[in-house]
Structure formats: C-alpha cells, structure tokens
C-alpha positions as a printed NumPy array, in Angstrom:
array([[ 58.603,  82.067,  24.774],
       [ 56.207,  82.8  ,  27.014],
       [ 55.71 ,  80.978,  30.881],
       [ 52.243,  78.834,  30.183],
       [ 50.199,  80.617,  32.556],
       [ 48.491,  77.294,  34.32 ],
       [ 45.299,  78.844,  36.239],
       [ 44.238,  80.125,  32.366],
       [ 44.791,  76.441,  30.866],
       [ 42.37 ,  75.172,  33.645],
       [ 40.021,  77.907,  34.013],
       [ 39.493,  77.631,  30.442],
       [ 40.327,  74.29 ,  29.354],
       [ 38.518,  72.123,  31.578],
       [ 35.129,  73.722,  31.084],
       [ 35.806,  73.266,  27.468],
       [ 36.956,  69.734,  27.747],
       [ 33.039,  69.319,  29.737],
       [ 31.298,  71.104,  27.365],
       [ 32.544,  68.845,  24.643],
       [ 31.766,  65.699,  26.764],
       [ 28.425,  66.63 ,  27.668],
       [ 27.361,  67.589,  23.703],
       [ 28.624,  63.625,  23.023],
       [ 27.157,  62.419,  26.348],
       [ 23.863,  64.045,  24.818],
       [ 23.891,  62.793,  21.755],
       [ 24.776,  59.36 ,  23.008],
       [ 21.352,  59.573,  25.165],
       [ 19.505,  61.315,  22.438],
       [ 20.621,  58.31 ,  20.147],
       [ 20.246,  55.377,  22.57 ],
       [ 16.242,  56.915,  23.525],
       [ 15.344,  57.658,  19.526],
       [ 16.498,  53.88 ,  18.792],
       [ 14.208,  52.791,  22.037],
       [ 11.256,  54.847,  20.704],
       [ 11.657,  53.463,  17.182],
       [ 11.863,  49.508,  18.432],
       [  8.865,  50.108,  20.489],
       [  6.925,  51.542,  17.709],
       [  7.739,  49.172,  15.107],
       [  6.81 ,  46.519,  17.713],
       [  3.492,  48.416,  18.251],
       [  2.69 ,  48.362,  14.896],
       [  3.622,  44.658,  13.893],
       [  1.705,  43.479,  17.077],
       [ -1.417,  45.948,  16.097],
       [ -1.217,  44.414,  12.516],
       [ -0.926,  41.031,  13.881],
       [ -4.143,  41.653,  15.975],
       [ -6.248,  42.99 ,  13.533],
       [ -4.988,  40.596,  10.631],
       [ -5.749,  37.535,  13.196],
       [ -9.158,  39.167,  14.644],
       [-10.383,  39.855,  10.616],
       [ -9.384,  36.02 ,  10.124],
       [-10.867,  33.914,  12.548],
       [-14.706,  32.499,  12.905],
       [-14.521,  32.729,   8.769],
       [-14.641,  30.541,   6.301],
       [-11.076,  29.385,   4.962],
       [-10.334,  30.74 ,   1.975],
       [ -6.589,  31.431,   0.681],
       [ -7.147,  34.732,   1.989],
       [ -7.556,  33.842,   5.538],
       [ -4.931,  30.944,   5.567],
       [ -2.158,  33.748,   4.007],
       [ -3.228,  36.061,   7.083],
       [ -3.233,  33.433,   9.495],
       [  0.243,  32.409,   8.501],
       [  1.599,  35.948,   8.503],
       [  0.79 ,  36.487,  11.544],
       [  1.573,  33.24 ,  13.12 ],
       [  5.212,  34.295,  11.648],
       [  4.729,  37.786,  13.04 ],
       [  4.05 ,  36.495,  16.676],
       [  7.122,  34.548,  16.386],
       [  8.704,  37.886,  15.616],
       [  7.279,  40.364,  17.816],
       [  5.618,  38.264,  20.492],
       [  6.453,  37.778,  23.6  ],
       [  7.269,  34.15 ,  25.13 ],
       [  3.765,  33.597,  26.161],
       [  2.235,  34.92 ,  23.364],
       [  4.306,  33.099,  21.125],
       [  3.594,  29.932,  23.331],
       [ -0.323,  30.785,  22.892],
       [  0.267,  30.941,  19.38 ],
       [  1.77 ,  27.269,  19.229],
       [ -1.258,  26.078,  21.129],
       [ -3.539,  27.149,  18.578],
       [ -1.369,  26.224,  15.228],
       [ -1.448,  22.889,  17.056],
       [ -5.078,  22.74 ,  17.428],
       [ -5.582,  22.946,  13.334],
       [ -3.962,  19.881,  13.223],
       [ -7.072,  17.888,  15.478],
       [ -9.76 ,  16.07 ,  13.911],
       [-12.594,  19.012,  15.051],
       [-10.366,  21.873,  13.509],
       [-11.573,  24.109,  16.236],
       [ -9.078,  26.805,  17.004],
       [ -9.653,  28.915,  19.767],
       [ -7.884,  32.49 ,  19.175],
       [ -9.12 ,  34.512,  22.124],
       [ -6.346,  34.193,  24.989],
       [ -4.137,  35.008,  22.427],
       [ -5.99 ,  37.65 ,  21.427],
       [ -6.758,  39.001,  24.818],
       [ -3.165,  39.046,  25.887],
       [ -1.981,  41.119,  22.74 ],
       [ -4.895,  43.759,  23.203],
       [ -3.723,  44.177,  26.63 ],
       [  0.047,  44.411,  25.612],
       [ -0.483,  46.835,  23.063],
       [ -3.167,  48.706,  25.091],
       [ -0.587,  49.287,  27.921],
       [  2.405,  50.273,  25.74 ],
       [ -0.326,  52.876,  24.269],
       [ -0.737,  53.745,  28.166],
       [ -4.337,  53.14 ,  27.353],
       [ -7.076,  52.068,  30.159],
       [ -7.127,  47.925,  30.815],
       [-10.357,  46.377,  29.028],
       [-11.638,  43.428,  30.831],
       [-13.347,  40.588,  29.391],
       [-12.631,  39.088,  26.507],
       [-12.679,  39.082,  22.987],
       [-15.96 ,  39.033,  21.327],
       [-16.639,  38.423,  17.811],
       [-19.081,  40.474,  15.199],
       [-19.47 ,  38.678,  12.088],
       [-22.03 ,  40.031,   9.755],
       [-23.616,  37.626,   7.058],
       [-21.018,  37.838,   3.604],
       [-21.465,  37.046,   0.335],
       [-21.209,  33.494,  -0.626],
       [-17.387,  32.413,  -1.359],
       [-15.262,  29.059,  -1.855],
       [-13.71 ,  27.956,   1.465],
       [-11.251,  25.284,   1.441],
       [-11.98 ,  21.634,   2.666],
       [-11.029,  21.635,   6.56 ],
       [ -9.244,  17.768,   5.875],
       [ -6.956,  20.412,   2.747],
       [ -6.11 ,  22.59 ,   4.854],
       [ -5.458,  20.431,   8.02 ],
       [ -3.243,  18.225,   5.267],
       [ -1.55 ,  21.543,   3.89 ],
       [ -0.345,  21.603,   7.967],
       [  0.729,  18.264,   8.607],
       [  2.871,  18.525,   5.482],
       [  4.73 ,  22.088,   6.379],
       [  5.077,  20.89 ,   9.905],
       [  6.832,  17.378,   8.685],
       [  8.938,  19.26 ,   6.31 ]])
C-alpha cells in the first residue's frame, strides 16, 4: 500500500471542494434571486390589476359588477398593499357607511400609481389622478341605501 501523498490531496482536494461549494452557493443565490423576482412580479401584477379595477369602477353607477370589483379591490389591497395603502383603503371603505356616500379613492390611487411606477423604474408622475368618464348606455344601478346596508351587514358579521 502506497503512502498518501498529502500534497496531491491538498492540491486537488481543496480546489475540488471549493468548486462544489461554489456551485451550491451560486445555485442558492440564483434561486433566491428568482424567488425575489417572482414575488416582485406577482405583487406588481396584483397591484396593477387592483389599480385598474378600482379606477374603472370609481365614479360609476353602483351595479352588481362594480360592487364585485370594489370588493375584490379591497381584498387585493389588504393582501398586496403597503400598510399605508391598507389604511387609505380602510378610510375609503368607511366612507361607504356615511350618509352622503361619497368615496374618494384619489389618494389611494395616487399612492398605488407611485408604487407601481417606482417598481417599474418609471419616471414619477406628479399631480392628482384624473378621471375620464364618457357617457354610457343606461344601466340598472343599485340604490345607495341597499349598498350601504350590504356593507353594514358585512361589517357586523
């Protein structure tokens, strides 16, 4: 049996171990980066969908469809929004319960717009959100009382 040549073991073994460790480390970093990127893309898509949903529902007659879009928007903001956006959303939802039934989504939409544009590394837009509402064919809007009652029932449940 030959004696172990330790200089060969050190010369070949240590670089081999370092290469294998480097592969594992690089794989770990890549997997982490991909997970972060996927989370970012998913959150961005959800916030974009929420923005489009509420902007298309706001300042329109309340129909079953618009109510469903608003309810989905509220859930999406609770899930994907920042704490500040959730706070603004809560304030807007509380406005539905007031007698005048006026809800201002502008501040929340501005913050969503700024968040989305920052994530996309787009230039910041200044100024308020503005609305274009063209005349639509007649619809069957829900009465404000029935919608407010629906909200009160859910809040109490």
